[in-house]
Amino acid sequence: MTTPSETKSKTSETMAGDEIVELCRRHTLFEWSAQAAVDPIPVARAKGIHFWTPEGKRFIDFNSQLMCVNIGHGDERVVRAIQEQAAVLPYANPFMATEVRARLSVKLAELTPGDIDAFFFTNGGAEANENAIRIARMYTGRHKIGARYRSYHGGTAGALTLTGDPRRWAAEPGIPGVFRIPDFYHGVQRGFDTAEDALMRTEEVLELEGAKTVAAIIVEPVVGTNGVLIPPDGYMQGLRALCDKYGILLIADEVMAGFGRTGEWFSVDHWKVEPDLISMAKGLTSAYVQLGAVGMRRQIADHFEKNVFYGGLTYNSHPLACAAALATIAVYEEDNLIENARRMGKVMSELFADLESRHPSFGTARNIGLFGIVELVRNKETREPMAPFNGTSPEMQALGKFFRQEGLYTLVRWNTFFTNPPLTITEEQMREAFAIIDKGLEITDQGCE
Ligand SMILES: Cc1ncc(COP(=O)(O)O)c(C=O)c1O
């Protein structure tokens, strides 16, 4: 075992993977886990769709780390932009105005839907959502926020209260004023509601809550970690109409679905819906430097001409992050990555269909662009999930182990696993990953009844 003093003297040497893991486990906390259960992969370097351990084991990054490294790893253009910004002005406080901040906000105004053209920059997605709900409350003078159960909006107090999934439980009772609107998906056995049904029940909840007390509804237009849930046709347009009817602001949480993941700049673009507020992070910089933002429509920004905007962060509009975002957006454009996500998304759908026809444990799969998920079942008739809600099973654990052994990194959660590679992926790389998945499903097939 390494002692702390030995470690201190080692800062300029390269550590072995085991040592990195041991020290990280001893001196840091890993997210959302009992620490005894964590078994992290030591990562030394990354390029394109791959990353490597210090010992040189290669992984296909089939989750873009945390659905964020959309342009792939190690893009020199972004690295250079960060270096150049660091050399000139690594930091200016948020009361200053900088050229990168100016350029990035103009670019985002061009890319975001409708008349969204003012932005407040944060350190990540949770803070973007915290500020989105605060802005909605200040602008409308109303208090309540509607959110769905099958959602994740971030790990800070307000964002966790908005979050409907089990990550909320330990943070309860949370902030006041948050209520639930109906979900349109009910798990692999019950499936999807129609848009009409989900909207009718949503309007009933608004009536019961008192629609005039509601400041905003926040949704992930395509739900991320809670299942890559693509709303039924008409749902997003209907939600927009309900918000308009009752003077409620619509907040689109595009933290995971934004920046090309679904084959459009933002997932709301699939339905041509214009939200009042839009939160983003992850793909905004492809995580090269941390950055989030909340964008708002002109009329909301105008409200803060005379009224104080009560919000602030030391690292708001951080120059390194703004430079990383500008360079990342240029990469999406130069390399036609949104188009590639669309094209490779079709390949992913075909590969899903092939697996579905051959594997009894393949319950269903969904993808929109390169945002994909597979749900595994024990029986195609009963559609009993391969692991319960918020739980796991020996088969799902064995599948996760197999992926790791074969050098395929992705998120295995409950009865599902995700297929979210960087948007740079080629058809050949996609087929290589699916060949590993194909073999892995032989393990879960054995759990079928
Ligand atoms: C939809 C969504 N919103 C918000 C967040 C929180 O973002 P962050 O972890 O950057 O605070 C996430 C993170 O996964 C997310 O997926």
GROMACS .gro file of C-alpha atoms and ligand atoms in nm:
model
  465
    1MET     CA    1   0.000   0.000   0.000
    2THR     CA    2   0.129   0.351  -0.079
    3THR     CA    3   0.161   0.591   0.213
    4PRO     CA    4   0.052   0.954   0.170
    5SER     CA    5   0.412   1.076   0.199
    6GLU     CA    6   0.524   0.839  -0.075
    7THR     CA    7   0.239   0.967  -0.288
    8LYS     CA    8   0.331   1.331  -0.226
    9SER     CA    9   0.682   1.264  -0.351
   10LYS     CA   10   0.541   1.103  -0.662
   11THR     CA   11   0.356   1.392  -0.816
   12SER     CA   12   0.577   1.410  -1.123
   13GLU     CA   13   0.585   1.035  -1.186
   14THR     CA   14   0.334   0.827  -1.368
   15MET     CA   15   0.121   0.606  -1.146
   16ALA     CA   16   0.004   0.256  -1.226
   17GLY     CA   17  -0.369   0.206  -1.278
   18ASP     CA   18  -0.413   0.013  -0.952
   19GLU     CA   19  -0.245   0.288  -0.753
   20ILE     CA   20  -0.458   0.559  -0.911
   21VAL     CA   21  -0.771   0.362  -0.828
   22GLU     CA   22  -0.662   0.291  -0.473
   23LEU     CA   23  -0.578   0.654  -0.395
   24CYS     CA   24  -0.888   0.793  -0.562
   25ARG     CA   25  -1.101   0.546  -0.368
   26ARG     CA   26  -0.928   0.626  -0.039
   27HIS     CA   27  -0.923   1.005  -0.066
   28THR     CA   28  -1.218   1.100  -0.287
   29LEU     CA   29  -1.587   1.017  -0.297
   30PHE     CA   30  -1.740   0.868  -0.610
   31GLU     CA   31  -2.084   0.984  -0.717
   32TRP     CA   32  -2.417   0.820  -0.634
   33SER     CA   33  -2.251   0.509  -0.490
   34ALA     CA   34  -2.172   0.325  -0.172
   35GLN     CA   35  -1.795   0.360  -0.189
   36ALA     CA   36  -1.730  -0.009  -0.124
   37ALA     CA   37  -1.913  -0.088  -0.447
   38VAL     CA   38  -1.717   0.139  -0.681
   39ASP     CA   39  -1.467  -0.011  -0.919
   40PRO     CA   40  -1.351   0.276  -1.143
   41ILE     CA   41  -1.157   0.233  -1.466
   42PRO     CA   42  -0.825   0.420  -1.442
   43VAL     CA   43  -0.798   0.650  -1.743
   44ALA     CA   44  -0.469   0.792  -1.866
   45ARG     CA   45  -0.543   0.931  -2.211
   46ALA     CA   46  -0.811   0.953  -2.478
   47LYS     CA   47  -0.840   1.022  -2.849
   48GLY     CA   48  -1.136   1.013  -3.085
   49ILE     CA   49  -1.388   0.753  -2.968
   50HIS     CA   50  -1.128   0.571  -2.753
   51PHE     CA   51  -0.966   0.601  -2.413
   52TRP     CA   52  -0.683   0.402  -2.255
   53THR     CA   53  -0.580   0.287  -1.910
   54PRO     CA   54  -0.222   0.362  -1.795
   55GLU     CA   55  -0.137   0.002  -1.887
   56GLY     CA   56  -0.262   0.059  -2.241
   57LYS     CA   57  -0.595  -0.126  -2.238
   58ARG     CA   58  -0.815   0.040  -2.497
   59PHE     CA   59  -1.187   0.114  -2.452
   60ILE     CA   60  -1.445   0.221  -2.706
   61ASP     CA   61  -1.619   0.511  -2.533
   62PHE     CA   62  -1.978   0.416  -2.614
   63ASN     CA   63  -2.121   0.668  -2.369
   64SER     CA   64  -1.906   0.972  -2.463
   65GLN     CA   65  -1.801   0.956  -2.095
   66LEU     CA   66  -2.118   1.102  -1.940
   67MET     CA   67  -2.299   1.170  -2.269
   68CYS     CA   68  -2.087   1.482  -2.301
   69VAL     CA   69  -1.774   1.435  -2.514
   70ASN     CA   70  -1.981   1.475  -2.831
   71ILE     CA   71  -1.696   1.581  -3.061
   72GLY     CA   72  -1.476   1.293  -2.941
   73HIS     CA   73  -1.164   1.306  -2.730
   74GLY     CA   74  -0.849   1.510  -2.781
   75ASP     CA   75  -0.954   1.737  -3.068
   76GLU     CA   76  -0.648   1.955  -3.129
   77ARG     CA   77  -0.857   2.254  -3.239
   78VAL     CA   78  -1.026   2.277  -2.902
   79VAL     CA   79  -0.708   2.205  -2.709
   80ARG     CA   80  -0.533   2.485  -2.897
   81ALA     CA   81  -0.816   2.731  -2.836
   82ILE     CA   82  -0.799   2.661  -2.462
   83GLN     CA   83  -0.419   2.698  -2.462
   84GLU     CA   84  -0.433   3.024  -2.653
   85GLN     CA   85  -0.699   3.167  -2.423
   86ALA     CA   86  -0.500   3.055  -2.118
   87ALA     CA   87  -0.194   3.235  -2.250
   88VAL     CA   88  -0.381   3.565  -2.298
   89LEU     CA   89  -0.654   3.583  -2.034
   90PRO     CA   90  -0.738   3.270  -1.835
   91TYR     CA   91  -0.984   3.451  -1.610
   92ALA     CA   92  -1.176   3.775  -1.578
   93ASN     CA   93  -1.443   3.827  -1.317
   94PRO     CA   94  -1.805   3.808  -1.432
   95PHE     CA   95  -1.861   4.184  -1.400
   96MET     CA   96  -1.609   4.231  -1.683
   97ALA     CA   97  -1.686   4.193  -2.053
   98THR     CA   98  -1.456   3.971  -2.260
   99GLU     CA   99  -1.431   3.899  -2.631
  100VAL     CA  100  -1.484   3.521  -2.593
  101ARG     CA  101  -1.797   3.582  -2.385
  102ALA     CA  102  -1.926   3.822  -2.652
  103ARG     CA  103  -1.851   3.586  -2.940
  104LEU     CA  104  -1.999   3.281  -2.768
  105SER     CA  105  -2.325   3.453  -2.677
  106VAL     CA  106  -2.371   3.575  -3.037
  107LYS     CA  107  -2.306   3.224  -3.168
  108LEU     CA  108  -2.549   3.066  -2.923
  109ALA     CA  109  -2.818   3.319  -3.013
  110GLU     CA  110  -2.775   3.204  -3.372
  111LEU     CA  111  -2.803   2.832  -3.286
  112THR     CA  112  -3.078   2.826  -3.024
  113PRO     CA  113  -3.444   2.810  -3.123
  114GLY     CA  114  -3.677   3.107  -3.172
  115ASP     CA  115  -3.587   3.443  -3.024
  116ILE     CA  116  -3.367   3.308  -2.747
  117ASP     CA  117  -3.073   3.547  -2.752
  118ALA     CA  118  -2.943   3.616  -2.401
  119PHE     CA  119  -2.745   3.374  -2.188
  120PHE     CA  120  -2.630   3.335  -1.832
  121PHE     CA  121  -2.322   3.112  -1.809
  122THR     CA  122  -2.270   2.861  -1.530
  123ASN     CA  123  -2.035   2.578  -1.435
  124GLY     CA  124  -2.265   2.302  -1.555
  125GLY     CA  125  -2.617   2.175  -1.608
  126ALA     CA  126  -2.747   2.180  -1.251
  127GLU     CA  127  -2.659   2.547  -1.208
  128ALA     CA  128  -2.816   2.623  -1.545
  129ASN     CA  129  -3.142   2.471  -1.421
  130GLU     CA  130  -3.118   2.645  -1.083
  131ASN     CA  131  -3.093   2.976  -1.263
  132ALA     CA  132  -3.364   2.882  -1.514
  133ILE     CA  133  -3.621   2.829  -1.240
  134ARG     CA  134  -3.509   3.141  -1.056
  135ILE     CA  135  -3.545   3.346  -1.375
  136ALA     CA  136  -3.889   3.194  -1.438
  137ARG     CA  137  -4.000   3.288  -1.087
  138MET     CA  138  -3.863   3.642  -1.109
  139TYR     CA  139  -4.014   3.698  -1.454
  140THR     CA  140  -4.361   3.558  -1.391
  141GLY     CA  141  -4.394   3.653  -1.024
  142ARG     CA  142  -4.529   3.301  -0.974
  143HIS     CA  143  -4.376   3.028  -0.763
  144LYS     CA  144  -4.453   2.671  -0.868
  145ILE     CA  145  -4.253   2.457  -1.109
  146GLY     CA  146  -4.384   2.140  -1.274
  147ALA     CA  147  -4.145   1.855  -1.355
  148ARG     CA  148  -4.176   1.486  -1.441
  149TYR     CA  149  -4.081   1.179  -1.237
  150ARG     CA  150  -3.877   1.021  -1.515
  151SER     CA  151  -3.620   1.299  -1.523
  152TYR     CA  152  -3.280   1.413  -1.403
  153HIS     CA  153  -3.201   1.783  -1.377
  154GLY     CA  154  -2.881   1.792  -1.168
  155GLY     CA  155  -2.728   1.734  -0.827
  156THR     CA  156  -2.780   2.069  -0.649
  157ALA     CA  157  -3.068   2.142  -0.411
  158GLY     CA  158  -3.321   2.287  -0.656
  159ALA     CA  159  -3.218   2.073  -0.951
  160LEU     CA  160  -3.246   1.758  -0.739
  161THR     CA  161  -3.595   1.858  -0.630
  162LEU     CA  162  -3.688   1.898  -0.997
  163THR     CA  163  -3.534   1.556  -1.062
  164GLY     CA  164  -3.795   1.284  -1.041
  165ASP     CA  165  -3.573   0.976  -1.040
  166PRO     CA  166  -3.437   0.802  -0.727
  167ARG     CA  167  -3.139   1.037  -0.702
  168ARG     CA  168  -3.389   1.284  -0.549
  169TRP     CA  169  -3.490   1.068  -0.255
  170ALA     CA  170  -3.203   1.138  -0.016
  171ALA     CA  171  -3.232   1.514  -0.077
  172GLU     CA  172  -3.597   1.536   0.020
  173PRO     CA  173  -3.793   1.737   0.121
  174GLY     CA  174  -3.602   1.965  -0.120
  175ILE     CA  175  -3.704   2.315  -0.223
  176PRO     CA  176  -4.068   2.424  -0.193
  177GLY     CA  177  -4.300   2.467  -0.488
  178VAL     CA  178  -4.214   2.173  -0.713
  179PHE     CA  179  -4.493   1.941  -0.828
  180ARG     CA  180  -4.508   1.651  -1.076
  181ILE     CA  181  -4.666   1.652  -1.416
  182PRO     CA  182  -4.751   1.313  -1.575
  183ASP     CA  183  -4.497   1.097  -1.753
  184PHE     CA  184  -4.571   0.956  -2.098
  185TYR     CA  185  -4.369   0.636  -2.043
  186HIS     CA  186  -4.431   0.368  -1.783
  187GLY     CA  187  -4.150   0.115  -1.819
  188VAL     CA  188  -4.084  -0.164  -2.066
  189GLN     CA  189  -4.401  -0.356  -1.976
  190ARG     CA  190  -4.656  -0.074  -2.005
  191GLY     CA  191  -4.481   0.140  -2.267
  192PHE     CA  192  -4.591   0.482  -2.395
  193ASP     CA  193  -4.909   0.688  -2.365
  194THR     CA  194  -5.040   0.884  -2.660
  195ALA     CA  195  -4.963   1.255  -2.665
  196GLU     CA  196  -5.336   1.332  -2.620
  197ASP     CA  197  -5.360   1.120  -2.307
  198ALA     CA  198  -5.041   1.259  -2.148
  199LEU     CA  199  -5.146   1.618  -2.228
  200MET     CA  200  -5.499   1.571  -2.097
  201ARG     CA  201  -5.363   1.446  -1.766
  202THR     CA  202  -5.108   1.728  -1.759
  203GLU     CA  203  -5.382   1.988  -1.802
  204GLU     CA  204  -5.579   1.828  -1.521
  205VAL     CA  205  -5.275   1.855  -1.290
  206LEU     CA  206  -5.232   2.222  -1.388
  207GLU     CA  207  -5.596   2.290  -1.304
  208LEU     CA  208  -5.564   2.114  -0.970
  209GLU     CA  209  -5.241   2.300  -0.883
  210GLY     CA  210  -5.390   2.631  -0.994
  211ALA     CA  211  -5.238   2.710  -1.331
  212LYS     CA  212  -5.199   3.077  -1.238
  213THR     CA  213  -4.962   2.981  -0.957
  214VAL     CA  214  -4.728   2.797  -1.195
  215ALA     CA  215  -4.415   2.980  -1.314
  216ALA     CA  216  -4.271   2.710  -1.538
  217ILE     CA  217  -4.271   2.354  -1.657
  218ILE     CA  218  -3.928   2.198  -1.702
  219VAL     CA  219  -3.876   1.892  -1.921
  220GLU     CA  220  -3.597   1.710  -2.093
  221PRO     CA  221  -3.751   1.714  -2.443
  222VAL     CA  222  -3.582   1.378  -2.498
  223VAL     CA  223  -3.532   1.225  -2.154
  224GLY     CA  224  -3.173   1.114  -2.090
  225THR     CA  225  -3.064   0.882  -1.810
  226ASN     CA  226  -3.423   0.786  -1.737
  227GLY     CA  227  -3.447   0.597  -2.061
  228VAL     CA  228  -3.383   0.798  -2.381
  229LEU     CA  229  -3.757   0.865  -2.386
  230ILE     CA  230  -3.863   1.020  -2.713
  231PRO     CA  231  -4.199   1.193  -2.666
  232PRO     CA  232  -4.495   1.077  -2.873
  233ASP     CA  233  -4.565   1.296  -3.176
  234GLY     CA  234  -4.752   1.608  -3.079
  235TYR     CA  235  -4.651   1.598  -2.713
  236MET     CA  236  -4.394   1.880  -2.721
  237GLN     CA  237  -4.619   2.099  -2.938
  238GLY     CA  238  -4.909   2.028  -2.701
  239LEU     CA  239  -4.702   2.112  -2.396
  240ARG     CA  240  -4.602   2.440  -2.561
  241ALA     CA  241  -4.970   2.516  -2.625
  242LEU     CA  242  -5.067   2.436  -2.265
  243CYS     CA  243  -4.793   2.667  -2.134
  244ASP     CA  244  -4.914   2.945  -2.366
  245LYS     CA  245  -5.275   2.893  -2.256
  246TYR     CA  246  -5.188   2.942  -1.889
  247GLY     CA  247  -4.899   3.193  -1.913
  248ILE     CA  248  -4.650   2.931  -1.795
  249LEU     CA  249  -4.288   2.935  -1.915
  250LEU     CA  250  -4.153   2.625  -2.087
  251ILE     CA  251  -3.798   2.531  -1.986
  252ALA     CA  252  -3.621   2.283  -2.214
  253ASP     CA  253  -3.343   2.103  -2.031
  254GLU     CA  254  -3.112   2.025  -2.323
  255VAL     CA  255  -2.811   1.948  -2.104
  256MET     CA  256  -2.781   1.593  -2.237
  257ALA     CA  257  -2.990   1.601  -2.556
  258GLY     CA  258  -2.843   1.925  -2.694
  259PHE     CA  259  -2.548   1.985  -2.925
  260GLY     CA  260  -2.615   1.728  -3.191
  261ARG     CA  261  -2.673   1.423  -2.975
  262THR     CA  262  -3.015   1.363  -3.131
  263GLY     CA  263  -2.919   1.469  -3.485
  264GLU     CA  264  -3.033   1.832  -3.440
  265TRP     CA  265  -2.859   2.115  -3.259
  266PHE     CA  266  -3.122   2.087  -2.985
  267SER     CA  267  -3.375   1.807  -2.939
  268VAL     CA  268  -3.670   2.052  -2.936
  269ASP     CA  269  -3.578   2.130  -3.298
  270HIS     CA  270  -3.725   1.792  -3.400
  271TRP     CA  271  -4.069   1.929  -3.316
  272LYS     CA  272  -3.999   2.293  -3.405
  273VAL     CA  273  -4.092   2.393  -3.052
  274GLU     CA  274  -3.951   2.717  -2.914
  275PRO     CA  275  -3.901   2.707  -2.538
  276ASP     CA  276  -3.889   3.024  -2.325
  277LEU     CA  277  -3.576   2.910  -2.145
  278ILE     CA  278  -3.320   2.653  -2.252
  279SER     CA  279  -3.053   2.499  -2.032
  280MET     CA  280  -2.739   2.343  -2.173
  281ALA     CA  281  -2.397   2.212  -2.067
  282LYS     CA  282  -2.211   1.889  -2.159
  283GLY     CA  283  -2.188   1.907  -2.543
  284LEU     CA  284  -2.157   2.287  -2.526
  285THR     CA  285  -1.784   2.237  -2.467
  286SER     CA  286  -1.782   1.860  -2.514
  287ALA     CA  287  -1.663   1.872  -2.152
  288TYR     CA  288  -1.312   1.989  -2.247
  289VAL     CA  289  -1.372   2.261  -1.985
  290GLN     CA  290  -1.684   2.271  -1.769
  291LEU     CA  291  -1.953   2.514  -1.883
  292GLY     CA  292  -2.329   2.542  -1.865
  293ALA     CA  293  -2.570   2.811  -1.976
  294VAL     CA  294  -2.931   2.911  -1.953
  295GLY     CA  295  -3.065   3.089  -2.258
  296MET     CA  296  -3.376   3.309  -2.250
  297ARG     CA  297  -3.612   3.475  -2.496
  298ARG     CA  298  -3.565   3.844  -2.564
  299GLN     CA  299  -3.871   3.947  -2.365
  300ILE     CA  300  -3.738   3.766  -2.056
  301ALA     CA  301  -3.394   3.922  -2.096
  302ASP     CA  302  -3.564   4.263  -2.130
  303HIS     CA  303  -3.734   4.211  -1.794
  304PHE     CA  304  -3.389   4.229  -1.634
  305GLU     CA  305  -3.312   4.567  -1.792
  306LYS     CA  306  -3.492   4.735  -1.501
  307ASN     CA  307  -3.522   4.449  -1.255
  308VAL     CA  308  -3.219   4.310  -1.075
  309PHE     CA  309  -3.102   3.971  -1.196
  310TYR     CA  310  -3.041   3.799  -0.864
  311GLY     CA  311  -2.782   3.541  -0.959
  312GLY     CA  312  -2.405   3.510  -0.965
  313LEU     CA  313  -2.110   3.275  -0.980
  314THR     CA  314  -1.737   3.347  -0.955
  315TYR     CA  315  -1.678   3.137  -1.266
  316ASN     CA  316  -1.970   3.275  -1.469
  317SER     CA  317  -1.855   3.326  -1.832
  318HIS     CA  318  -1.514   3.176  -1.756
  319PRO     CA  319  -1.288   3.266  -2.050
  320LEU     CA  320  -1.130   2.921  -2.080
  321ALA     CA  321  -1.472   2.760  -2.093
  322CYS     CA  322  -1.608   3.016  -2.341
  323ALA     CA  323  -1.304   2.957  -2.565
  324ALA     CA  324  -1.359   2.581  -2.542
  325ALA     CA  325  -1.727   2.623  -2.633
  326LEU     CA  326  -1.655   2.843  -2.934
  327ALA     CA  327  -1.395   2.599  -3.065
  328THR     CA  328  -1.624   2.301  -2.999
  329ILE     CA  329  -1.912   2.459  -3.188
  330ALA     CA  330  -1.675   2.525  -3.479
  331VAL     CA  331  -1.586   2.153  -3.480
  332TYR     CA  332  -1.954   2.051  -3.499
  333GLU     CA  333  -1.987   2.281  -3.798
  334GLU     CA  334  -1.661   2.210  -3.979
  335ASP     CA  335  -1.690   1.832  -3.947
  336ASN     CA  336  -2.069   1.814  -4.009
  337LEU     CA  337  -2.112   1.622  -3.687
  338ILE     CA  338  -2.486   1.685  -3.652
  339GLU     CA  339  -2.534   1.536  -3.996
  340ASN     CA  340  -2.310   1.241  -3.899
  341ALA     CA  341  -2.519   1.184  -3.585
  342ARG     CA  342  -2.826   1.160  -3.806
  343ARG     CA  343  -2.658   0.923  -4.053
  344MET     CA  344  -2.499   0.701  -3.788
  345GLY     CA  345  -2.826   0.706  -3.594
  346LYS     CA  346  -2.984   0.521  -3.888
  347VAL     CA  347  -2.705   0.263  -3.876
  348MET     CA  348  -2.764   0.225  -3.501
  349SER     CA  349  -3.137   0.163  -3.560
  350GLU     CA  350  -3.055  -0.108  -3.818
  351LEU     CA  351  -2.810  -0.276  -3.582
  352PHE     CA  352  -3.075  -0.269  -3.307
  353ALA     CA  353  -3.326  -0.437  -3.538
  354ASP     CA  354  -3.077  -0.712  -3.617
  355LEU     CA  355  -3.008  -0.779  -3.247
  356GLU     CA  356  -3.378  -0.774  -3.166
  357SER     CA  357  -3.447  -1.048  -3.420
  358ARG     CA  358  -3.181  -1.278  -3.272
  359HIS     CA  359  -3.175  -1.225  -2.893
  360PRO     CA  360  -3.460  -1.329  -2.662
  361SER     CA  361  -3.342  -1.084  -2.393
  362PHE     CA  362  -3.361  -0.786  -2.629
  363GLY     CA  363  -3.686  -0.627  -2.513
  364THR     CA  364  -3.682  -0.300  -2.699
  365ALA     CA  365  -3.447  -0.024  -2.809
  366ARG     CA  366  -3.486   0.343  -2.891
  367ASN     CA  367  -3.259   0.591  -3.054
  368ILE     CA  368  -3.284   0.938  -3.195
  369GLY     CA  369  -2.959   1.026  -3.369
  370LEU     CA  370  -2.680   0.888  -3.150
  371PHE     CA  371  -2.887   0.897  -2.833
  372GLY     CA  372  -2.969   0.529  -2.780
  373ILE     CA  373  -3.074   0.273  -2.521
  374VAL     CA  374  -3.154  -0.098  -2.506
  375GLU     CA  375  -3.402  -0.241  -2.255
  376LEU     CA  376  -3.352  -0.606  -2.165
  377VAL     CA  377  -3.628  -0.846  -2.063
  378ARG     CA  378  -3.663  -1.199  -1.928
  379ASN     CA  379  -3.945  -1.285  -2.160
  380LYS     CA  380  -4.059  -1.118  -2.480
  381GLU     CA  381  -4.424  -1.201  -2.405
  382THR     CA  382  -4.451  -1.075  -2.048
  383ARG     CA  383  -4.174  -0.817  -2.100
  384GLU     CA  384  -4.058  -0.862  -1.742
  385PRO     CA  385  -3.750  -0.639  -1.713
  386MET     CA  386  -3.408  -0.809  -1.667
  387ALA     CA  387  -3.364  -0.599  -1.350
  388PRO     CA  388  -3.622  -0.417  -1.137
  389PHE     CA  389  -3.673  -0.038  -1.125
  390ASN     CA  390  -3.374   0.119  -0.946
  391GLY     CA  391  -3.216  -0.224  -0.904
  392THR     CA  392  -2.984  -0.468  -1.073
  393SER     CA  393  -2.963  -0.843  -1.133
  394PRO     CA  394  -2.686  -1.101  -1.177
  395GLU     CA  395  -2.741  -1.093  -1.555
  396MET     CA  396  -2.709  -0.714  -1.582
  397GLN     CA  397  -2.398  -0.725  -1.364
  398ALA     CA  398  -2.246  -0.998  -1.579
  399LEU     CA  399  -2.322  -0.795  -1.891
  400GLY     CA  400  -2.148  -0.489  -1.745
  401LYS     CA  401  -1.848  -0.702  -1.655
  402PHE     CA  402  -1.833  -0.849  -2.004
  403PHE     CA  403  -1.845  -0.506  -2.172
  404ARG     CA  404  -1.560  -0.391  -1.951
  405GLN     CA  405  -1.354  -0.700  -2.019
  406GLU     CA  406  -1.405  -0.658  -2.394
  407GLY     CA  407  -1.312  -0.289  -2.386
  408LEU     CA  408  -1.659  -0.141  -2.444
  409TYR     CA  409  -1.740   0.139  -2.203
  410THR     CA  410  -2.103   0.229  -2.154
  411LEU     CA  411  -2.356   0.297  -1.880
  412VAL     CA  412  -2.545  -0.012  -1.762
  413ARG     CA  413  -2.839   0.101  -1.551
  414TRP     CA  414  -3.125  -0.111  -1.413
  415ASN     CA  415  -3.248  -0.325  -1.706
  416THR     CA  416  -3.090  -0.098  -1.967
  417PHE     CA  417  -2.764  -0.003  -2.128
  418PHE     CA  418  -2.688   0.309  -2.331
  419THR     CA  419  -2.544   0.352  -2.679
  420ASN     CA  420  -2.420   0.711  -2.694
  421PRO     CA  421  -2.087   0.726  -2.880
  422PRO     CA  422  -1.915   1.049  -2.982
  423LEU     CA  423  -2.079   1.201  -3.289
  424THR     CA  424  -1.757   1.142  -3.483
  425ILE     CA  425  -1.810   0.765  -3.490
  426THR     CA  426  -1.775   0.583  -3.822
  427GLU     CA  427  -1.988   0.291  -3.942
  428GLU     CA  428  -1.694   0.054  -3.899
  429GLN     CA  429  -1.641   0.163  -3.537
  430MET     CA  430  -2.014   0.130  -3.471
  431ARG     CA  431  -2.015  -0.226  -3.606
  432GLU     CA  432  -1.714  -0.312  -3.390
  433ALA     CA  433  -1.901  -0.195  -3.078
  434PHE     CA  434  -2.218  -0.379  -3.178
  435ALA     CA  435  -2.022  -0.701  -3.229
  436ILE     CA  436  -1.927  -0.683  -2.859
  437ILE     CA  437  -2.288  -0.607  -2.764
  438ASP     CA  438  -2.403  -0.903  -2.973
  439LYS     CA  439  -2.176  -1.139  -2.776
  440GLY     CA  440  -2.274  -0.977  -2.445
  441LEU     CA  441  -2.641  -1.042  -2.508
  442GLU     CA  442  -2.568  -1.415  -2.512
  443ILE     CA  443  -2.514  -1.374  -2.136
  444THR     CA  444  -2.846  -1.201  -2.074
  445ASP     CA  445  -3.025  -1.446  -2.310
  446GLN     CA  446  -2.942  -1.716  -2.055
  447GLY     CA  447  -3.153  -1.525  -1.800
  448CYS     CA  448  -3.462  -1.560  -2.021
  449GLU     CA  449  -3.756  -1.776  -1.919
  450LIG     C1  450  -3.082   1.643  -1.853
  450LIG     C2  451  -2.979   1.684  -1.753
  450LIG     N1  452  -2.993   1.798  -1.687
  450LIG     C3  453  -2.902   1.840  -1.598
  450LIG     C4  454  -2.791   1.765  -1.570
  450LIG     C5  455  -2.691   1.814  -1.468
  450LIG     O1  456  -2.577   1.860  -1.530
  450LIG     P1  457  -2.440   1.875  -1.447
  450LIG     O2  458  -2.401   1.739  -1.401
  450LIG     O3  459  -2.346   1.937  -1.545
  450LIG     O4  460  -2.468   1.968  -1.333
  450LIG     C6  461  -2.770   1.645  -1.636
  450LIG     C7  462  -2.651   1.562  -1.609
  450LIG     O5  463  -2.642   1.448  -1.644
  450LIG     C8  464  -2.868   1.602  -1.730
  450LIG     O6  465  -2.855   1.487  -1.796
   0.00000   0.00000   0.00000
